[in-house]
Coordinates of C-alpha atoms and ligand atoms in Angstrom, one line a residue:
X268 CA -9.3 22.3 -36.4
X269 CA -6.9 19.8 -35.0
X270 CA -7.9 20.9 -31.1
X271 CA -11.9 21.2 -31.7
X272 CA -11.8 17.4 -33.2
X273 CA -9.5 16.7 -29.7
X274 CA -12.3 18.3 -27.8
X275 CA -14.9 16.2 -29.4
X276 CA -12.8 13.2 -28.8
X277 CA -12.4 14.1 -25.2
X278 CA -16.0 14.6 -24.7
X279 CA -16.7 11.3 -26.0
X280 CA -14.6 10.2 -23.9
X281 CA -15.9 11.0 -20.8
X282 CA -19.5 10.2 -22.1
X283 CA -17.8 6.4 -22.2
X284 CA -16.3 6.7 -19.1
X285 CA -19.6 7.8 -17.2
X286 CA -21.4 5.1 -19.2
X287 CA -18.9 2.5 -17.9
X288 CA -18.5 3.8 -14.5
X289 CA -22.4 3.8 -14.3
X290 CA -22.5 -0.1 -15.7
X291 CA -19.7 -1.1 -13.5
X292 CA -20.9 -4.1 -12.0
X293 CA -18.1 -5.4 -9.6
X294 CA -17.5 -1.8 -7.8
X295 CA -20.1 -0.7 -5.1
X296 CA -22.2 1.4 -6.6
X297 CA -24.2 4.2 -5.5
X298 CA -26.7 3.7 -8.2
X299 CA -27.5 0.4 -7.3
X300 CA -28.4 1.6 -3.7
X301 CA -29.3 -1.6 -1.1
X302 CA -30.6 0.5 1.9
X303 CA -32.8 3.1 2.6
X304 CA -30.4 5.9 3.2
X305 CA -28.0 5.0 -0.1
X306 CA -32.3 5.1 -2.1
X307 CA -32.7 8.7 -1.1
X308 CA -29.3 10.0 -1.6
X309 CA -29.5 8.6 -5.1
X310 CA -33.0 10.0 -5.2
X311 CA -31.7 13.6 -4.8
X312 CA -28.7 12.5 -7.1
X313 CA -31.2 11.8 -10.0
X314 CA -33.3 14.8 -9.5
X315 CA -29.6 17.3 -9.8
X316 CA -28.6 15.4 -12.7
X317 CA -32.2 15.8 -14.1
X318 CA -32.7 19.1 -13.9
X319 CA -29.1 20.3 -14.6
X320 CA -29.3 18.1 -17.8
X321 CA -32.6 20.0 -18.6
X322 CA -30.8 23.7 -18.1
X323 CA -27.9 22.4 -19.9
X324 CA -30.2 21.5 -23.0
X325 CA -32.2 24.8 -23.0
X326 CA -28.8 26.9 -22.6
X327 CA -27.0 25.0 -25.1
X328 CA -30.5 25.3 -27.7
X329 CA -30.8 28.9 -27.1
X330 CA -26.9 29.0 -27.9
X331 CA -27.6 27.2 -31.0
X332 CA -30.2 29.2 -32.2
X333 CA -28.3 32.8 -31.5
X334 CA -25.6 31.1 -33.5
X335 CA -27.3 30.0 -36.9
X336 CA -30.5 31.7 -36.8
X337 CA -30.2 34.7 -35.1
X338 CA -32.8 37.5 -34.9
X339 CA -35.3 34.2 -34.4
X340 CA -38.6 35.0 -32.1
X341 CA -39.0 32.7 -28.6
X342 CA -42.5 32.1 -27.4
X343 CA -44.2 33.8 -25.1
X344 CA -42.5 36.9 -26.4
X345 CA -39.3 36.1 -24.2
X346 CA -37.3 38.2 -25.8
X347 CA -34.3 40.8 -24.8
X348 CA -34.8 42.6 -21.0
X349 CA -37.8 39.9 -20.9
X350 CA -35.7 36.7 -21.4
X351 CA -32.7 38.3 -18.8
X352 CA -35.7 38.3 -15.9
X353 CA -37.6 35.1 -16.8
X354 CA -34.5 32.8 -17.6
X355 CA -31.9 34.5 -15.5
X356 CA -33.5 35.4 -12.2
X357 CA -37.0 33.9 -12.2
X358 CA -36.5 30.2 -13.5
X359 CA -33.1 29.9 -11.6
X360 CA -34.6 31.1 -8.4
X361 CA -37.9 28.2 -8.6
X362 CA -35.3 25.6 -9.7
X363 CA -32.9 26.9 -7.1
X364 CA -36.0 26.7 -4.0
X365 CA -36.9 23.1 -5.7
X366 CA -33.5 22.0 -5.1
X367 CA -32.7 23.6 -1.8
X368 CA -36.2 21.8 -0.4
X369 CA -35.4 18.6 -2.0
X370 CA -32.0 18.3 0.0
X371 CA -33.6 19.7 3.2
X372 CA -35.7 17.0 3.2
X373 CA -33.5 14.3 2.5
X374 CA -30.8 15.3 5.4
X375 CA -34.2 15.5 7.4
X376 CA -35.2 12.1 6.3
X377 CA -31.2 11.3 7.1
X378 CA -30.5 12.5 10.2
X379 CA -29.3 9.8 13.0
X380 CA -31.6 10.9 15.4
X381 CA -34.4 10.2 13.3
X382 CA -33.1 6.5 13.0
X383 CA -32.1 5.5 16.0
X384 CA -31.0 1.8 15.9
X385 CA -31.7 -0.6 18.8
X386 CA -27.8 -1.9 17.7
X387 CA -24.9 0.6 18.1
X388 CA -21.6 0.0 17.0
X389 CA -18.8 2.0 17.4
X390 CA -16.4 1.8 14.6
X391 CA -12.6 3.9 15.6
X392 CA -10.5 4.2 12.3
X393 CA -6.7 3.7 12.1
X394 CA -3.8 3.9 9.9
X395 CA -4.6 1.3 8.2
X396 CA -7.7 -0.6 9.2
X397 CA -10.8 -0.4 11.4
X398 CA -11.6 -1.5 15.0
X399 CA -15.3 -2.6 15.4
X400 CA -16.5 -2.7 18.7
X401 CA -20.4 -4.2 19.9
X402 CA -19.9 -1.9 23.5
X403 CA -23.4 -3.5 24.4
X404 CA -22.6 -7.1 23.8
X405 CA -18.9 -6.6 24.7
X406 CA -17.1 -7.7 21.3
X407 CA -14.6 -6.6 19.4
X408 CA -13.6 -7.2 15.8
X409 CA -12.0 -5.1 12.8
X410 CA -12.8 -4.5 9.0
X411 CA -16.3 -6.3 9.3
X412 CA -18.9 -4.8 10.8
X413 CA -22.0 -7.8 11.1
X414 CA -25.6 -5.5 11.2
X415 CA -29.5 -7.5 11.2
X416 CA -31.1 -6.9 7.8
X417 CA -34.2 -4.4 7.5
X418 CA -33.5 -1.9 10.9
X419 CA -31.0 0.7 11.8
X420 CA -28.2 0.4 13.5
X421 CA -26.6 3.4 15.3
X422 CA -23.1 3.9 14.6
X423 CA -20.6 6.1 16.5
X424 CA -17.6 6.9 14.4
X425 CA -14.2 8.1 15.9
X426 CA -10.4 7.9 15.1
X427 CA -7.5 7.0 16.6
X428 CA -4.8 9.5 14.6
X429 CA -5.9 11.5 11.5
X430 CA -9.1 12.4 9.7
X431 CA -11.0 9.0 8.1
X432 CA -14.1 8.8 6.3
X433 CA -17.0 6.1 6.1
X434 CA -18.4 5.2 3.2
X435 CA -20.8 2.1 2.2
X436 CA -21.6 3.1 -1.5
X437 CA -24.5 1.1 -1.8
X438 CA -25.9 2.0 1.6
X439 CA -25.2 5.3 3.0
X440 CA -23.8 8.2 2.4
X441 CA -20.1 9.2 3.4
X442 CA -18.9 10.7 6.9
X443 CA -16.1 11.6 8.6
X444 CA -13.9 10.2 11.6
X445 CA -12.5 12.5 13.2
X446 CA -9.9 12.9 16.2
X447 CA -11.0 14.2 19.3
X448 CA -14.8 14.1 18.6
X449 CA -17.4 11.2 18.1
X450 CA -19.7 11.3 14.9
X451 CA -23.1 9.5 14.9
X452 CA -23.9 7.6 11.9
X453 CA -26.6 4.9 11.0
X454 CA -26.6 2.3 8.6
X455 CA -29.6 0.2 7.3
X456 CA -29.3 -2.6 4.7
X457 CA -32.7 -3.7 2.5
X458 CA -31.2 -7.1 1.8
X459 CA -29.0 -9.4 3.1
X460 CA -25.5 -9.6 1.6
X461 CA -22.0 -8.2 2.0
X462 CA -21.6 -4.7 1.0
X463 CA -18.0 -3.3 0.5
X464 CA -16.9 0.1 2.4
X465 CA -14.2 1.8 2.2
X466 CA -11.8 5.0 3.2
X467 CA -13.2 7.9 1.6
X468 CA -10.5 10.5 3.2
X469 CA -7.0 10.4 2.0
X470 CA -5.5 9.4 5.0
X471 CA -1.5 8.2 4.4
X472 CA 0.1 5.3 2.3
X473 CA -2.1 2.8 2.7
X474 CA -5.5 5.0 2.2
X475 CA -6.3 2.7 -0.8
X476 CA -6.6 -0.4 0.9
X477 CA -8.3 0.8 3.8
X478 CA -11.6 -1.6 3.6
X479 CA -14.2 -3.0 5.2
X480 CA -16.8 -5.5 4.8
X481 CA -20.6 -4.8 5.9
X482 CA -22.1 -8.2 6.6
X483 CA -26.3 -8.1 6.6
X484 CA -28.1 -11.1 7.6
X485 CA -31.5 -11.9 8.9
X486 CA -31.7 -11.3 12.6
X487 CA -31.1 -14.8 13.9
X488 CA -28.2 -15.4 11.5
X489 CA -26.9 -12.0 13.0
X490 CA -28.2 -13.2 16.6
X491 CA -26.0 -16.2 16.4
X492 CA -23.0 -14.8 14.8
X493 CA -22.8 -12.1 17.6
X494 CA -22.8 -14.9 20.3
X495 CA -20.2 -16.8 18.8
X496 CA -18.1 -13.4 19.0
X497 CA -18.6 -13.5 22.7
X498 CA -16.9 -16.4 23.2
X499 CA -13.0 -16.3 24.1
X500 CA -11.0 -17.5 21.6
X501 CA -11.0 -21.5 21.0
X502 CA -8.3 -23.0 23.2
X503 CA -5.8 -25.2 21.1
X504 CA -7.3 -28.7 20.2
X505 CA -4.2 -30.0 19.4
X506 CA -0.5 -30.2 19.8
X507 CA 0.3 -28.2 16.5
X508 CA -2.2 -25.2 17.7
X509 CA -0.6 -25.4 20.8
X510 CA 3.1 -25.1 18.9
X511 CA 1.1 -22.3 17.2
X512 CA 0.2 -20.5 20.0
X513 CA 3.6 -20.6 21.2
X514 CA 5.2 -19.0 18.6
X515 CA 2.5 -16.1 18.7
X516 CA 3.5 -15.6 22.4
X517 CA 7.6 -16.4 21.2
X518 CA 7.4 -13.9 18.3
X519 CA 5.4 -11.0 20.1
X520 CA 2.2 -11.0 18.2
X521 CA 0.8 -10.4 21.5
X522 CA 2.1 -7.3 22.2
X523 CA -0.1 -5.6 19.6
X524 CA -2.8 -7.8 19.5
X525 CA -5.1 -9.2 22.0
X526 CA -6.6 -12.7 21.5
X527 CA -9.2 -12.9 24.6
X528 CA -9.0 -16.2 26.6
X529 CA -5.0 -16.2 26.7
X530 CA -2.7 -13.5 27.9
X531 CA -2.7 -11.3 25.1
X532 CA -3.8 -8.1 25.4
X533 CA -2.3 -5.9 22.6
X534 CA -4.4 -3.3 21.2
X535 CA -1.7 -1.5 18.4
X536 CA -3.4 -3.6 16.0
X537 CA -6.7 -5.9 15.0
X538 CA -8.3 -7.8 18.0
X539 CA -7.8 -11.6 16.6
X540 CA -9.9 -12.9 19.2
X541 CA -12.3 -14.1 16.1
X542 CA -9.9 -14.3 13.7
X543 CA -10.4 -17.3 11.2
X544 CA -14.2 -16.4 10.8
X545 CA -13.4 -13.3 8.8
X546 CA -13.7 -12.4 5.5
X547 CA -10.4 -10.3 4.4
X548 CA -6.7 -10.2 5.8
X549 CA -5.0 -6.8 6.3
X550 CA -8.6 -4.5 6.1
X551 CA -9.6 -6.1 2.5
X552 CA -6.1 -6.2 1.1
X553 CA -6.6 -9.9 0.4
X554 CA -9.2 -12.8 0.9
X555 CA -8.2 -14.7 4.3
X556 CA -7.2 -17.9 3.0
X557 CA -3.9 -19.7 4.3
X558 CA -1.9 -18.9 1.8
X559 CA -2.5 -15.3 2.2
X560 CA -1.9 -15.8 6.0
X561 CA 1.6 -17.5 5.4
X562 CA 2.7 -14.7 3.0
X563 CA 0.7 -11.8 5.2
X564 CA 3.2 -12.9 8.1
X565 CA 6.4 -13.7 6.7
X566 CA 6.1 -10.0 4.5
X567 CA 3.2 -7.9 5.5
X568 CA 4.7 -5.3 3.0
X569 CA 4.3 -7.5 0.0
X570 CA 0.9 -7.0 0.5
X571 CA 0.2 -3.6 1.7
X572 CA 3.5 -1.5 1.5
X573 CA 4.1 1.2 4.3
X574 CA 1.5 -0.6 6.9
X575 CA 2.5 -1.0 10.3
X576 CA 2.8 -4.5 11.2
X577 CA 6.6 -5.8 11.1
X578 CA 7.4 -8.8 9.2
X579 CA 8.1 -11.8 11.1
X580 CA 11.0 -14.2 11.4
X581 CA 9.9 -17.3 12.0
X582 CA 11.4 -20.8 10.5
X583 CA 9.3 -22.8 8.1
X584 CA 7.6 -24.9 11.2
X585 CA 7.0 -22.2 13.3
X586 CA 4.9 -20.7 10.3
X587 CA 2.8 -24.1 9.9
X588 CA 2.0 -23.6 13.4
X589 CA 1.5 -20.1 13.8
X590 CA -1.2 -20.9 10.5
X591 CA -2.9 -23.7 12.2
X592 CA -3.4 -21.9 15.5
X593 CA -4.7 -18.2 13.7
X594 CA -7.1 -20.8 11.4
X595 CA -8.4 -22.8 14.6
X596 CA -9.6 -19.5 15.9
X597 CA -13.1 -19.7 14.5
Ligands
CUA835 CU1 -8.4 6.0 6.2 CU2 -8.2 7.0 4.1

């Protein structure tokens, strides 16, 4: 008795959870999908969960009726060696073709050649963050990849040391990077806004917060935002940037990452080039504000445990100016 009411419990249970998971509203969401690709995969989604709820229901009623009123007569005189060829090889086979063409023609409708972009953007994964690169308009960036509203845009995925995976919920489908090879993607958002993606493929300590931000805006916003990436980085205005930049030489920033414009060239870690116009700190760990830069330098650990970039011993000045240099560099 006591384990069929803890069966019933936990089967309520997961109802609640599905229903809550379902009405999450914070949480990218793959049934609120915001481009085309994310529309059709949650097309096919809806048609699986329709028809296996429909099998479910007639197993489970034909269950039911075995069980308290056996000996009962189905329609269409289904009935013993008849019921085992209709409902066990004939109506799984047509549901089984229905399926099989309905996901042959959405990974037809999906397939990147088929949506070729007149943007690519290479995206190359790492322990724990990702490089975004513009090889056309020669830019570089990480964790926020910037796409025009309303087209595709080509994507070429790779990694730099184990197996990644892509995944904008409310865009696209997931996909893998992988070491060694290059896999082409596409992304197309319906509406502006900023989507969250995120690592999909356990891949080390900081898997969790492996995330990116997919920034759609309408083609001149985009057009403009991709120029100001061109730039090098904004030369200190003042003599606290210039401090600033001193201490980022001073402390070896440079030697794992590049800021174009000045002699740093690192490439171990994010191109900060553009820094101060982006959205997150540390691949979404945090929101880039100040005071998550201050703490992000001083203990990089505190933040995201087991990630690779050292903390840095630098005196309560040096800090100010390291902040006010890495926030001038719009
Ligand atoms: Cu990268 Cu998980």
């Amino acid at each position: 008795m006591s384990s069929i009411i803890s069966r019933k419990f936990l089967h309520i249970l997961i109802i609640v959870a599905f229903l809550w998971l379902v009405g999450c509203q914070t949480a990218p969401s793959t049934f609120a999908p915001k481009g085309t690709a994310a529309a059709q995969i949650g097309r096919l989604w809806w048609i699986l969960f329709g028809l296996g709820t429909a099998v479910y229901l007639v197993v489970m009623g034909l269950m039911l009726l075995g069980l308290f009123r056996p000996g009962t007569r189905l329609p269409f005189a289904l009935n013993g060696r008849r019921l085992i060829i209709v409902g066990g090889l004939i109506i799984p086979l047509i549901i089984l073709i229905v399926i099989y063409g309905f996901t042959l023609t959405t990974l037809n409708a999906l397939a990147p050649e088929k949506n070729q972009g007149l943007l690519t953007v290479e995206v190359i994964g790492h322990q724990w963050w990702w490089e975004v690169r513009y090889p056309d308009q020669q830019v570089t960036t990480a964790n926020e990849i910037h796409i025009p509203v309303g087209q595709p845009v080509t994507l070429k995925l790779a990694s730099d040391d184990v197996i990644h995976s892509f995944w904008v919920p409310e865009l696209h489908g997931k996909r893998d990077l992988i070491p060694g090879r290059v896999n082409d993607f596409w992304l197309q958002a319906d509406e502006p806004g900023e989507y969250w993606g995120l690592c999909a493929e356990f891949c080390g300590t900081q898997h969790a917060k492996m995330l990116f931000v997919v920034v759609a805006e309408p083609q001149a916003q985009f057009d403009h935002w991709l120029s100001q990436q061109q730039q090098p980085a904004a030369a200190p205005a003042s003599e606290l940037t210039q401090q600033g930049l001193d201490v980022f030489i001073d402390a070896d920033c440079d030697s794992c990452h590049t800021i174009s414009g000045i002699d740093a060239t690192g490439d171990f870690g994010p191109d900060l080039t553009h820094f101060a116009s982006r959205l997150t700190l540390g691949a979404g760990a945090v929101r880039n504000t100040k005071g998550a830069l201050a703490g992000w330098v001083v203990d990089p650990h505190g933040i995201k445990p087991g990630n690779l970039m050292p903390s840095s011993d630098v005196s309560g000045p040096e800090l100010q100016a390291l902040l006010a240099y890495l926030e001038s560099l719009e």
